[in-house]
Amino acid sequence: MPVTLDPEDTKIITLARATRARNGSAEGAAVRDETGRTYAASNVSLEALTLSAVQVAVAMAVSSGARSLEGVALVTEGDPSAADTAVAAELGVKTLLVAGPDGTLRG
């Protein structure tokens, strides 16, 4: 049975997909804060700095004043890390939405 998502969750999955594709990155993520603002990011992989897409998107939201998150989406071929799940939970998100590159939600 297909999963019916809230339109706002569909939006952050779409933003995460677009960011991943635009940057040619392994991961794309998007978050929605308590005021409805959204932030999208891709993973960073430098010699001196490695961050997941979720970590970058959350950092953008927090540095812009977000106190909590309503949604977090990750688009990747892999699985979310324990750190991704933990940072989402720390800001109030119980379920990290994970989708494949085609946007299909995974359990």
Coordinates of N, CA and C in Angstrom, one line a residue:
M1 N 0.8 -1.2 0.0 CA 0.0 0.0 0.0 C 0.9 1.2 0.0
P2 N 0.7 2.2 -0.9 CA 1.5 3.4 -1.0 C 1.3 4.3 0.2
V3 N 2.4 4.9 0.6 CA 2.4 5.8 1.8 C 1.9 7.2 1.3
T4 N 1.0 7.7 2.0 CA 0.5 9.1 1.7 C 1.2 10.0 2.7
L5 N 2.0 10.9 2.1 CA 2.7 11.9 2.9 C 2.0 13.2 3.0
D6 N 2.3 13.9 4.1 CA 1.8 15.3 4.2 C 2.5 16.1 3.1
P7 N 1.8 17.1 2.5 CA 2.4 17.9 1.4 C 3.7 18.6 1.8
E8 N 3.8 18.9 3.1 CA 5.0 19.6 3.5 C 6.2 18.6 3.6
D9 N 5.9 17.3 3.9 CA 7.0 16.3 3.9 C 7.4 16.0 2.4
T10 N 6.4 16.0 1.5 CA 6.7 15.8 0.1 C 7.6 16.9 -0.4
K11 N 7.3 18.1 0.1 CA 8.1 19.3 -0.3 C 9.6 19.1 0.1
I12 N 9.9 18.7 1.3 CA 11.3 18.6 1.8 C 12.0 17.4 1.1
I13 N 11.2 16.4 0.7 CA 11.9 15.3 -0.1 C 12.2 15.8 -1.4
T14 N 11.4 16.6 -2.0 CA 11.6 17.2 -3.4 C 12.8 18.1 -3.3
L15 N 12.9 19.0 -2.3 CA 14.1 19.9 -2.1 C 15.4 19.1 -1.9
A16 N 15.3 18.0 -1.1 CA 16.5 17.2 -0.9 C 17.0 16.5 -2.2
R17 N 16.0 16.0 -3.0 CA 16.3 15.4 -4.3 C 17.0 16.4 -5.2
A18 N 16.4 17.6 -5.3 CA 16.9 18.6 -6.2 C 18.3 19.1 -5.8
T19 N 18.6 19.2 -4.5 CA 19.9 19.6 -4.1 C 20.9 18.6 -4.4
R20 N 20.6 17.3 -4.1 CA 21.5 16.2 -4.4 C 21.8 16.2 -5.9
A21 N 20.8 16.3 -6.7 CA 21.0 16.2 -8.2 C 21.8 17.4 -8.7
R22 N 21.5 18.6 -8.2 CA 22.1 19.8 -8.7 C 23.6 19.8 -8.3
N23 N 24.0 19.3 -7.2 CA 25.4 19.3 -6.7 C 26.1 18.0 -7.1
G24 N 25.4 17.0 -7.6 CA 26.0 15.7 -8.0 C 26.6 15.0 -6.7
S25 N 25.8 15.2 -5.6 CA 26.3 14.7 -4.3 C 25.7 13.3 -4.0
A26 N 26.4 12.6 -3.1 CA 25.9 11.3 -2.6 C 24.6 11.5 -1.8
E27 N 24.4 12.6 -1.1 CA 23.3 12.8 -0.3 C 22.7 14.2 -0.5
G28 N 21.4 14.3 -0.3 CA 20.7 15.6 -0.3 C 19.8 15.5 0.9
A29 N 19.6 16.6 1.6 CA 18.7 16.6 2.8 C 18.0 18.0 2.8
A30 N 16.9 18.0 3.5 CA 16.1 19.2 3.7 C 15.4 19.1 5.0
V31 N 15.3 20.2 5.7 CA 14.7 20.2 7.0 C 13.6 21.4 7.0
R32 N 12.6 21.2 7.8 CA 11.6 22.2 8.0 C 11.6 22.6 9.5
D33 N 11.7 23.9 9.8 CA 11.8 24.3 11.2 C 10.4 24.6 11.7
E34 N 10.3 25.0 13.0 CA 9.0 25.2 13.7 C 8.2 26.3 13.1
T35 N 8.8 27.2 12.3 CA 8.1 28.3 11.7 C 7.7 28.0 10.2
G36 N 8.1 26.8 9.7 CA 7.8 26.4 8.4 C 8.9 26.7 7.4
R37 N 10.0 27.4 7.8 CA 11.1 27.6 6.9 C 11.8 26.3 6.6
T38 N 12.3 26.3 5.3 CA 13.0 25.1 4.9 C 14.5 25.4 4.6
Y39 N 15.3 24.4 4.8 CA 16.7 24.5 4.5 C 17.1 23.2 3.8
A40 N 17.9 23.3 2.6 CA 18.3 22.2 1.9 C 19.8 22.2 1.7
A41 N 20.4 21.0 1.8 CA 21.9 21.0 1.7 C 22.3 19.6 1.1
S42 N 23.5 19.6 0.7 CA 24.2 18.3 0.3 C 25.3 18.0 1.3
N43 N 25.8 16.8 1.2 CA 26.9 16.4 2.1 C 28.2 17.2 1.7
V44 N 29.1 17.3 2.6 CA 30.3 18.0 2.4 C 31.5 17.0 2.7
S45 N 32.3 16.9 1.7 CA 33.4 15.9 1.9 C 34.7 16.6 1.4
L46 N 35.4 17.2 2.4 CA 36.7 17.8 2.2 C 37.7 17.1 3.0
E47 N 39.0 17.4 2.8 CA 40.0 16.8 3.6 C 39.9 17.2 5.1
A48 N 39.5 18.5 5.3 CA 39.5 19.0 6.7 C 38.1 19.0 7.3
L49 N 37.1 18.6 6.5 CA 35.7 18.7 7.0 C 34.8 17.7 6.3
T50 N 34.2 16.8 7.0 CA 33.2 15.9 6.5 C 31.9 16.0 7.3
L51 N 30.8 16.3 6.6 CA 29.5 16.4 7.2 C 28.5 15.8 6.3
S52 N 27.5 15.1 6.9 CA 26.4 14.5 6.1 C 25.5 15.7 5.7
A53 N 24.7 15.4 4.7 CA 23.7 16.4 4.2 C 22.7 16.8 5.4
V54 N 22.3 15.8 6.2 CA 21.4 16.2 7.3 C 22.1 17.1 8.3
Q55 N 23.4 16.8 8.6 CA 24.1 17.7 9.5 C 24.3 19.1 8.9
V56 N 24.5 19.3 7.7 CA 24.6 20.6 7.1 C 23.3 21.3 7.1
A57 N 22.2 20.6 6.7 CA 20.9 21.3 6.7 C 20.5 21.7 8.1
V58 N 20.7 20.8 9.1 CA 20.4 21.2 10.5 C 21.2 22.3 11.0
A59 N 22.5 22.3 10.6 CA 23.4 23.5 11.0 C 22.9 24.8 10.4
M60 N 22.4 24.7 9.2 CA 21.9 25.9 8.5 C 20.7 26.4 9.3
A61 N 19.8 25.5 9.6 CA 18.5 25.9 10.3 C 18.9 26.5 11.7
V62 N 19.7 25.8 12.5 CA 20.0 26.2 13.8 C 20.7 27.6 13.8
S63 N 21.7 27.7 12.8 CA 22.4 29.0 12.8 C 21.5 30.2 12.3
S64 N 20.3 29.8 11.7 CA 19.4 30.8 11.3 C 18.3 31.1 12.4
G65 N 18.5 30.4 13.5 CA 17.6 30.7 14.7 C 16.5 29.6 15.0
A66 N 16.5 28.5 14.2 CA 15.5 27.5 14.5 C 15.8 26.9 15.9
R67 N 14.7 26.6 16.6 CA 14.8 26.0 17.9 C 14.4 24.5 17.9
S68 N 13.6 24.2 16.9 CA 13.1 22.8 16.7 C 12.8 22.6 15.3
L69 N 12.7 21.3 14.9 CA 12.4 20.9 13.5 C 11.1 20.1 13.5
E70 N 10.3 20.4 12.4 CA 9.1 19.6 12.2 C 9.3 18.4 11.3
G71 N 10.4 18.5 10.4 CA 10.6 17.4 9.5 C 12.0 17.4 9.0
V72 N 12.5 16.2 8.7 CA 13.9 16.0 8.2 C 13.8 15.0 7.1
A73 N 14.3 15.3 5.9 CA 14.3 14.3 4.8 C 15.7 14.1 4.3
L74 N 16.0 12.9 4.0 CA 17.3 12.5 3.4 C 17.1 11.7 2.2
V75 N 17.8 12.1 1.1 CA 17.8 11.4 -0.2 C 19.2 10.8 -0.4
T76 N 19.2 9.5 -0.5 CA 20.5 8.8 -0.6 C 20.3 7.4 -1.1
E77 N 21.3 6.8 -1.6 CA 21.3 5.4 -2.0 C 21.6 4.5 -0.8
G78 N 22.2 5.1 0.3 CA 22.5 4.4 1.5 C 21.5 4.6 2.6
D79 N 22.0 4.4 3.8 CA 21.1 4.5 5.0 C 21.6 5.7 5.8
P80 N 20.7 6.3 6.6 CA 21.1 7.4 7.4 C 22.0 6.9 8.5
S81 N 22.9 7.8 8.9 CA 23.9 7.4 10.0 C 23.2 7.6 11.3
A82 N 23.8 7.0 12.3 CA 23.3 7.2 13.7 C 23.3 8.6 14.1
A83 N 24.3 9.4 13.6 CA 24.4 10.8 13.9 C 23.3 11.6 13.3
D84 N 22.9 11.2 12.0 CA 21.7 11.9 11.4 C 20.5 11.7 12.2
T85 N 20.2 10.5 12.6 CA 19.0 10.2 13.4 C 19.1 10.9 14.7
A86 N 20.2 10.9 15.3 CA 20.4 11.6 16.7 C 20.2 13.1 16.6
V87 N 20.7 13.8 15.6 CA 20.5 15.2 15.5 C 19.1 15.6 15.2
A88 N 18.4 14.7 14.4 CA 17.0 15.0 14.1 C 16.2 14.8 15.4
A89 N 16.5 13.8 16.1 CA 15.8 13.5 17.4 C 16.0 14.6 18.4
E90 N 17.3 15.1 18.5 CA 17.6 16.2 19.4 C 16.7 17.4 19.2
L91 N 16.4 17.7 17.9 CA 15.6 18.8 17.6 C 14.1 18.5 17.5
G92 N 13.7 17.3 17.9 CA 12.2 17.0 18.0 C 11.6 16.2 16.9
V93 N 12.4 15.7 16.0 CA 11.9 14.9 14.9 C 12.0 13.4 15.3
K94 N 10.9 12.7 15.3 CA 10.8 11.3 15.7 C 11.2 10.4 14.5
T95 N 10.8 10.8 13.3 CA 11.0 10.0 12.1 C 11.8 10.7 11.0
L96 N 12.9 10.3 10.7 CA 13.7 10.8 9.6 C 13.2 10.2 8.3
L97 N 12.7 11.0 7.4 CA 12.2 10.5 6.1 C 13.4 10.2 5.2
V98 N 13.5 8.9 4.8 CA 14.6 8.5 3.9 C 14.0 8.1 2.6
A99 N 14.5 8.7 1.5 CA 14.1 8.3 0.2 C 15.3 8.0 -0.7
G100 N 15.0 7.2 -1.7 CA 16.0 6.9 -2.7 C 16.1 8.1 -3.7
P101 N 17.1 8.0 -4.6 CA 17.3 9.1 -5.6 C 16.1 9.4 -6.4
D102 N 15.2 8.4 -6.6 CA 14.0 8.6 -7.4 C 12.9 9.2 -6.6
G103 N 13.1 9.5 -5.3 CA 12.1 10.0 -4.4 C 11.2 9.0 -3.7
T104 N 11.4 7.7 -3.9 CA 10.6 6.7 -3.3 C 11.0 6.6 -1.8
L105 N 10.0 6.8 -1.0 CA 10.2 6.7 0.5 C 10.6 5.2 0.9
R106 N 11.6 5.1 1.7 CA 12.0 3.8 2.2 C 11.6 3.7 3.7
G107 N 11.4 2.5 4.1 CA 11.0 2.3 5.5 C 12.1 2.3 6.4

